[in-house]
XYZ file of C-alpha atoms in Angstrom:
454
model
C -91.208 -105.518 43.009
C -89.585 -104.315 46.351
C -89.841 -100.199 45.003
C -93.284 -100.880 44.488
C -93.733 -102.117 48.360
C -91.976 -99.316 49.168
C -94.160 -97.426 47.848
C -97.327 -99.072 49.345
C -95.611 -98.271 52.909
C -95.154 -94.724 52.420
C -99.067 -94.071 50.685
C -101.312 -96.684 52.657
C -103.244 -95.063 55.150
C -103.033 -95.702 59.071
C -105.359 -95.392 62.094
C -103.065 -92.420 63.033
C -105.653 -89.610 64.503
C -105.077 -86.826 66.744
C -107.048 -83.684 67.869
C -107.743 -80.441 66.650
C -106.858 -77.121 69.795
C -106.265 -74.278 67.726
C -106.093 -72.277 64.024
C -103.606 -69.481 63.748
C -104.494 -67.665 60.557
C -104.307 -70.123 57.569
C -103.055 -73.022 59.456
C -104.557 -75.669 61.897
C -103.326 -77.566 65.536
C -103.645 -80.818 65.756
C -102.669 -82.613 69.434
C -101.248 -86.028 69.946
C -100.608 -86.406 65.935
C -97.130 -87.304 65.595
C -96.730 -87.403 61.653
C -94.298 -86.574 59.472
C -93.368 -83.423 57.660
C -95.538 -83.461 54.346
C -97.982 -86.124 55.628
C -101.204 -85.845 53.897
C -103.934 -85.514 56.993
C -107.884 -86.254 56.535
C -109.470 -82.655 58.550
C -113.057 -82.621 60.037
C -115.175 -79.978 59.498
C -118.109 -79.510 61.751
C -120.839 -80.384 58.680
C -119.377 -84.051 59.626
C -117.417 -83.636 55.703
C -113.367 -83.707 55.615
C -110.830 -81.246 53.974
C -107.616 -82.856 53.741
C -104.074 -80.683 54.231
C -100.304 -81.416 54.686
C -98.225 -81.358 57.950
C -95.790 -78.233 57.393
C -93.891 -78.765 60.838
C -94.064 -78.490 64.705
C -94.555 -75.914 67.240
C -94.042 -77.486 71.248
C -96.202 -80.008 71.216
C -98.436 -79.268 68.450
C -98.431 -80.565 64.529
C -99.015 -77.815 62.090
C -100.873 -78.582 59.807
C -101.651 -76.678 55.944
C -105.234 -77.315 54.659
C -105.951 -77.450 50.896
C -109.163 -75.328 51.482
C -109.861 -72.562 53.873
C -110.315 -72.990 57.315
C -114.202 -72.027 57.364
C -115.570 -75.213 59.099
C -112.823 -76.552 61.698
C -113.797 -76.465 64.799
C -111.951 -77.482 68.195
C -111.853 -80.941 69.149
C -112.452 -82.173 65.868
C -110.853 -84.847 64.212
C -107.095 -85.338 62.105
C -106.409 -88.443 60.349
C -103.854 -89.326 59.033
C -103.703 -90.320 55.403
C -100.621 -90.841 53.799
C -96.933 -90.059 54.201
C -95.965 -88.927 51.208
C -97.085 -87.939 47.298
C -97.457 -89.927 44.612
C -98.577 -89.237 41.093
C -100.974 -91.201 38.041
C -98.718 -90.539 35.071
C -98.093 -91.389 31.095
C -98.005 -90.543 28.177
C -101.394 -89.916 27.938
C -100.967 -87.116 29.900
C -99.977 -85.294 26.507
C -102.713 -82.476 25.736
C -104.517 -82.207 29.477
C -104.564 -79.956 31.867
C -104.057 -80.486 35.502
C -104.212 -79.429 39.192
C -101.698 -79.391 41.946
C -102.636 -82.929 42.807
C -102.235 -84.508 39.184
C -105.825 -84.569 38.350
C -107.269 -83.954 34.964
C -109.384 -80.296 34.950
C -110.505 -79.503 31.584
C -113.521 -81.809 31.621
C -112.367 -84.060 29.113
C -112.583 -88.181 29.791
C -110.064 -89.411 32.620
C -106.872 -90.784 30.490
C -105.479 -93.920 31.480
C -102.053 -93.458 33.291
C -100.187 -96.548 34.231
C -97.327 -95.310 36.747
C -96.473 -93.931 39.716
C -94.115 -91.580 41.105
C -93.213 -89.144 43.713
C -94.335 -85.492 43.806
C -90.614 -84.767 45.085
C -87.312 -87.005 43.990
C -84.217 -86.272 44.712
C -82.256 -84.397 42.075
C -79.857 -86.370 39.906
C -76.538 -87.252 41.107
C -73.719 -84.504 40.294
C -71.087 -86.387 38.535
C -73.563 -88.618 36.883
C -75.355 -85.610 34.746
C -73.677 -85.881 31.181
C -72.116 -82.567 29.731
C -74.593 -80.785 27.262
C -73.305 -80.617 24.462
C -76.211 -79.974 21.708
C -78.842 -76.666 21.631
C -82.516 -77.103 21.710
C -84.238 -74.678 19.152
C -86.722 -72.706 20.939
C -88.464 -70.861 17.897
C -86.971 -67.505 18.908
C -84.090 -66.254 16.849
C -82.810 -63.900 19.500
C -82.311 -66.810 21.650
C -81.348 -68.988 19.358
C -78.939 -67.116 17.758
C -76.839 -65.044 20.366
C -78.128 -66.610 23.939
C -78.135 -70.437 22.035
C -79.422 -72.931 24.934
C -78.492 -76.220 25.685
C -80.297 -79.398 26.052
C -80.596 -79.936 29.688
C -79.927 -76.352 30.545
C -82.083 -73.981 32.861
C -82.519 -70.342 32.667
C -84.091 -67.459 34.028
C -86.435 -65.297 31.942
C -86.193 -61.865 34.353
C -89.128 -59.062 33.630
C -92.106 -56.919 35.421
C -95.349 -57.496 34.266
C -96.551 -56.420 30.830
C -93.496 -56.675 28.622
C -94.548 -60.054 26.687
C -93.536 -63.162 29.382
C -96.372 -65.224 28.390
C -96.256 -64.278 24.816
C -93.087 -65.714 24.590
C -93.083 -68.644 26.391
C -96.073 -69.521 24.736
C -94.138 -68.850 21.103
C -91.371 -70.895 22.683
C -94.053 -74.245 23.384
C -95.072 -74.069 19.870
C -91.919 -73.642 17.797
C -88.909 -75.600 19.960
C -87.666 -78.650 19.043
C -87.702 -80.555 22.142
C -90.215 -84.123 22.143
C -92.464 -82.901 25.341
C -93.819 -79.310 26.373
C -94.560 -79.226 30.422
C -95.662 -75.963 31.666
C -96.372 -74.744 35.000
C -98.951 -71.891 35.368
C -98.581 -71.021 38.657
C -100.419 -68.161 40.944
C -101.543 -66.753 37.533
C -105.557 -65.173 37.400
C -108.147 -67.210 36.029
C -108.641 -65.915 33.136
C -105.293 -65.900 32.172
C -105.006 -69.532 32.237
C -107.722 -69.888 28.782
C -105.792 -66.834 27.387
C -102.790 -68.474 27.465
C -103.467 -71.817 26.179
C -106.287 -70.656 23.504
C -104.222 -67.587 22.395
C -100.470 -68.303 23.474
C -99.903 -72.113 23.429
C -102.997 -72.604 20.716
C -103.553 -76.126 19.123
C -100.020 -77.024 18.010
C -98.704 -76.374 21.081
C -101.280 -78.014 23.411
C -100.957 -81.115 21.344
C -97.250 -82.465 22.559
C -97.864 -80.396 26.172
C -98.557 -81.388 29.549
C -100.289 -77.776 31.585
C -100.310 -77.650 35.289
C -102.077 -74.569 36.588
C -102.968 -73.857 40.268
C -104.331 -70.076 40.082
C -103.672 -67.234 42.772
C -106.956 -67.970 44.728
C -105.582 -71.411 45.374
C -103.841 -71.825 48.450
C -100.270 -71.270 49.055
C -99.485 -75.334 49.868
C -101.201 -75.882 45.917
C -98.828 -73.504 44.016
C -96.068 -75.243 45.852
C -97.335 -78.358 44.633
C -97.845 -77.575 41.107
C -93.892 -76.587 40.888
C -92.984 -80.139 41.750
C -95.806 -82.148 40.190
C -94.477 -80.269 37.019
C -91.254 -80.931 37.755
C -92.040 -84.741 38.326
C -94.241 -85.149 34.984
C -91.230 -83.852 33.655
C -88.790 -85.950 34.620
C -90.932 -89.119 34.489
C -90.952 -88.319 30.400
C -87.013 -87.231 30.853
C -86.490 -91.068 32.146
C -87.873 -92.577 28.995
C -85.769 -90.569 26.700
C -87.741 -88.086 25.884
C -86.356 -84.280 25.320
C -88.692 -81.836 27.872
C -89.268 -78.512 27.569
C -90.625 -77.250 31.101
C -91.055 -74.028 31.294
C -92.476 -72.449 34.948
C -94.213 -69.102 34.909
C -93.733 -67.622 37.579
C -90.668 -69.063 40.489
C -91.373 -65.703 41.758
C -94.769 -66.498 42.947
C -93.609 -70.366 44.173
C -91.230 -67.980 46.614
C -94.090 -66.228 47.716
C -96.191 -69.460 48.793
C -93.039 -71.167 50.262
C -92.456 -67.461 52.452
C -96.508 -67.744 53.429
C -95.916 -71.536 54.644
C -92.537 -70.661 56.097
C -93.802 -68.135 58.147
C -96.983 -70.089 59.165
C -94.546 -72.810 60.625
C -93.015 -69.787 62.855
C -89.900 -69.048 60.521
C -88.094 -66.273 61.180
C -88.488 -63.138 58.280
C -85.070 -62.863 57.248
C -84.004 -61.111 53.769
C -87.147 -58.651 52.983
C -89.137 -60.966 54.991
C -88.291 -64.284 53.567
C -87.425 -67.107 55.881
C -84.426 -69.559 55.473
C -86.781 -72.044 53.748
C -87.297 -70.425 50.334
C -83.536 -69.874 49.562
C -83.355 -73.116 50.099
C -86.248 -74.895 48.318
C -85.070 -72.571 45.319
C -82.376 -74.613 44.259
C -83.917 -78.601 45.350
C -86.476 -77.332 42.934
C -83.909 -76.133 40.153
C -81.708 -79.172 40.243
C -84.027 -81.561 39.331
C -83.879 -80.084 35.812
C -80.645 -81.033 33.548
C -79.631 -84.210 32.124
C -79.484 -87.946 33.113
C -78.201 -90.699 30.972
C -81.765 -91.354 29.327
C -83.098 -87.403 28.484
C -82.859 -83.485 29.113
C -85.096 -81.636 30.939
C -84.109 -77.574 29.804
C -86.017 -75.642 31.840
C -87.045 -71.653 31.162
C -87.780 -70.252 35.243
C -89.769 -67.167 34.776
C -88.828 -64.436 37.717
C -91.085 -61.347 38.108
C -88.854 -58.779 38.693
C -90.711 -56.325 41.366
C -90.131 -52.212 40.501
C -87.526 -53.292 37.649
C -85.089 -54.154 40.348
C -82.919 -57.250 39.095
C -80.725 -57.187 42.527
C -84.217 -57.943 45.508
C -83.171 -61.193 47.090
C -85.615 -64.078 44.880
C -84.034 -62.148 41.422
C -80.648 -62.183 42.890
C -81.138 -66.027 44.377
C -82.372 -67.034 41.199
C -79.835 -65.901 38.750
C -76.786 -67.093 40.911
C -78.206 -70.997 40.676
C -79.232 -71.044 36.427
C -77.078 -71.167 33.688
C -77.551 -68.247 32.208
C -80.355 -65.142 32.419
C -82.816 -63.858 29.491
C -83.748 -60.009 30.829
C -86.876 -58.456 29.736
C -86.810 -54.990 28.517
C -89.750 -52.666 29.267
C -88.208 -50.064 27.522
C -88.008 -52.133 24.454
C -91.707 -53.824 24.957
C -93.045 -49.982 25.128
C -91.602 -49.440 21.589
C -93.121 -52.137 20.143
C -90.203 -54.230 20.110
C -91.312 -57.595 20.598
C -89.829 -60.091 22.034
C -88.630 -57.220 24.369
C -84.800 -59.320 24.505
C -82.261 -56.890 26.183
C -79.795 -58.703 24.755
C -76.892 -56.624 26.669
C -78.413 -57.931 30.010
C -78.720 -61.061 29.224
C -76.513 -64.302 29.222
C -76.385 -68.008 28.145
C -73.466 -69.415 30.605
C -73.066 -72.876 28.090
C -73.791 -71.129 24.529
C -69.946 -71.123 23.680
C -69.930 -74.692 24.743
C -72.960 -75.942 22.143
C -72.308 -73.841 18.986
C -69.777 -73.477 16.108
C -67.142 -70.582 16.888
C -68.162 -68.814 13.620
C -71.705 -68.127 15.964
C -69.687 -67.223 18.914
C -68.182 -64.401 16.806
C -70.854 -63.281 15.251
C -72.769 -62.912 18.202
C -70.021 -61.396 19.846
C -69.548 -58.338 17.029
C -73.229 -57.802 17.434
C -72.832 -57.615 20.714
C -70.264 -55.354 20.510
C -72.370 -53.081 18.272
C -75.407 -53.083 20.624
C -73.282 -51.474 23.362
C -71.010 -49.382 21.287
C -75.086 -47.466 20.261
C -76.195 -47.499 24.198
C -73.012 -46.223 25.080
C -73.426 -42.693 22.385
C -77.428 -43.307 22.186
C -77.777 -39.768 24.555
C -75.040 -38.088 21.422
C -76.617 -39.644 18.381
C -79.817 -38.530 19.363
C -79.417 -35.063 19.233
C -76.982 -34.566 16.659
C -74.141 -34.341 18.376
C -71.830 -37.578 17.571
C -69.890 -36.901 14.019
C -69.072 -39.845 11.572
C -65.907 -41.132 11.757
C -65.578 -39.967 14.805
C -65.565 -43.826 16.610
C -65.367 -47.334 13.852
C -67.496 -49.177 15.923
C -69.964 -46.366 16.445
C -70.325 -45.663 12.907
C -71.398 -49.706 12.430
C -73.498 -49.619 14.992
C -75.602 -46.498 13.123
C -75.104 -47.872 10.160
C -76.758 -51.624 11.110
C -78.667 -50.113 13.742
C -82.277 -51.070 11.899
C -80.768 -54.372 10.486
C -79.948 -55.767 14.267
C -83.205 -54.695 15.056
C -85.219 -56.785 12.438
C -83.209 -59.890 13.253
C -84.107 -59.475 17.411
C -87.327 -58.047 16.474
C -89.988 -61.471 15.574
C -93.801 -61.950 15.089
C -95.429 -64.493 16.889
C -96.103 -66.457 13.437
C -92.636 -66.263 12.532
C -91.068 -69.618 13.144
C -87.427 -69.831 12.701
C -85.442 -72.784 13.547
C -82.070 -73.225 15.066
C -80.026 -73.276 11.379
C -81.943 -70.178 10.444
C -80.985 -68.202 13.116
C -77.515 -69.098 12.644
C -76.928 -68.264 9.268
C -78.802 -64.605 9.673
C -76.990 -63.984 12.619
C -73.495 -64.561 10.440
C -74.664 -62.853 7.708
C -75.313 -60.082 9.912
C -71.970 -60.352 11.270
C -69.975 -60.443 8.097
C -71.587 -57.189 7.362
C -69.661 -55.572 10.251
C -66.261 -56.562 8.733
C -67.474 -55.659 4.896
C -69.285 -52.082 5.140
C -67.733 -50.129 2.839
C -67.205 -46.712 5.054
C -64.002 -44.448 4.418
C -63.903 -43.653 7.561
C -64.692 -47.079 9.047
C -60.386 -48.371 9.224
C -59.312 -51.659 8.488
C -61.514 -54.340 8.902
C -60.899 -57.323 11.977
C -59.109 -59.920 9.704
C -59.534 -62.812 12.423
C -62.867 -61.643 12.643
C -63.789 -62.280 9.476
C -61.845 -65.011 8.720
C -63.640 -67.186 11.196
C -67.135 -65.686 10.183
C -66.028 -67.094 6.408
C -65.745 -70.809 7.739
């Protein structure tokens, strides 16, 4: 009862009002309006109707409001009225299979669901010392990930890619085939036509049945794109707190950062690294840390990161890679050769894989990585015919097993793969590394062979 009273105290509107004194870009300056940052306000338009906005900061004695719509129709002297001091979402099991906007309202044209529970949009992350250790793998249905980059329940990974390399198809396949109980998918800054394409083509009826989609398209204000990320995370937290294993797919974290940059610059922050204000680099870990495990359930999160010019060292990519538990890099050169999913295994890493899979799989994965690296290091020589068979045992093996390794890493979207299938296929493939009968190969590594036989 006390918790409910505290929520009421935060959200019940008051009679506090202010006066619009000007606009600058996409922000509205309001005088005599001492409301907190994050408060929702109503701005009167010239036509007499109102639009909503959120307080993003202060400048001198003015309160800066970022409207949820365009500032067209806002006039000097118009009234601004406090609506609520925090944002609360309506949630419940009936959200499954629905598409919602950043405010949590269903936008799919179906009847309004019954949502009995309320949660704040922005919450604190679970305390560090209260997070259970991650010890169970989560199946994604993607053989290359489940075999070589295994993800644990509660782990957070980034999918780093440029445009047009199969990112959306990868997310849709994961949502269809994952072993998680619930999918929460945030589409942030996407083109409008891509939303329907993702739902109908990539996700499909099977994936949609156990998913909640939160959508904020590229034409919506930056503040709503930020809200979409927090709304999706809050919905995932709700299902996690009810004992579910949740897969959170956010596409993309880069557009969240760009929206945060727009808000920060509008609030008067100085641009620092490549035009990004400091608030961007503090907001990213606050959002990401909300995913993970607690004593009831787990949120396993995949955040896509758009790599500008395929540069993995640009500020957002570099920062994100440091705060996540692993990264999956999609390669444009692999996509150009029709190799899907276009996962560059050598550039990708799951930090927790060694702790959640059998030792035989760890050894098998390392064996395949060594062969991929050996082939890559000598690819130019192999291509021009300058490499002589028998010169290097690993390169000989890499050439012999090249096609089989590629068949393992490639996967059609309709090709379902379980964790067990991915592991057993990987171990069988790695055993060939220790048993291939090449005269010039030399003696197999006996310790590796012994582990693979276990």
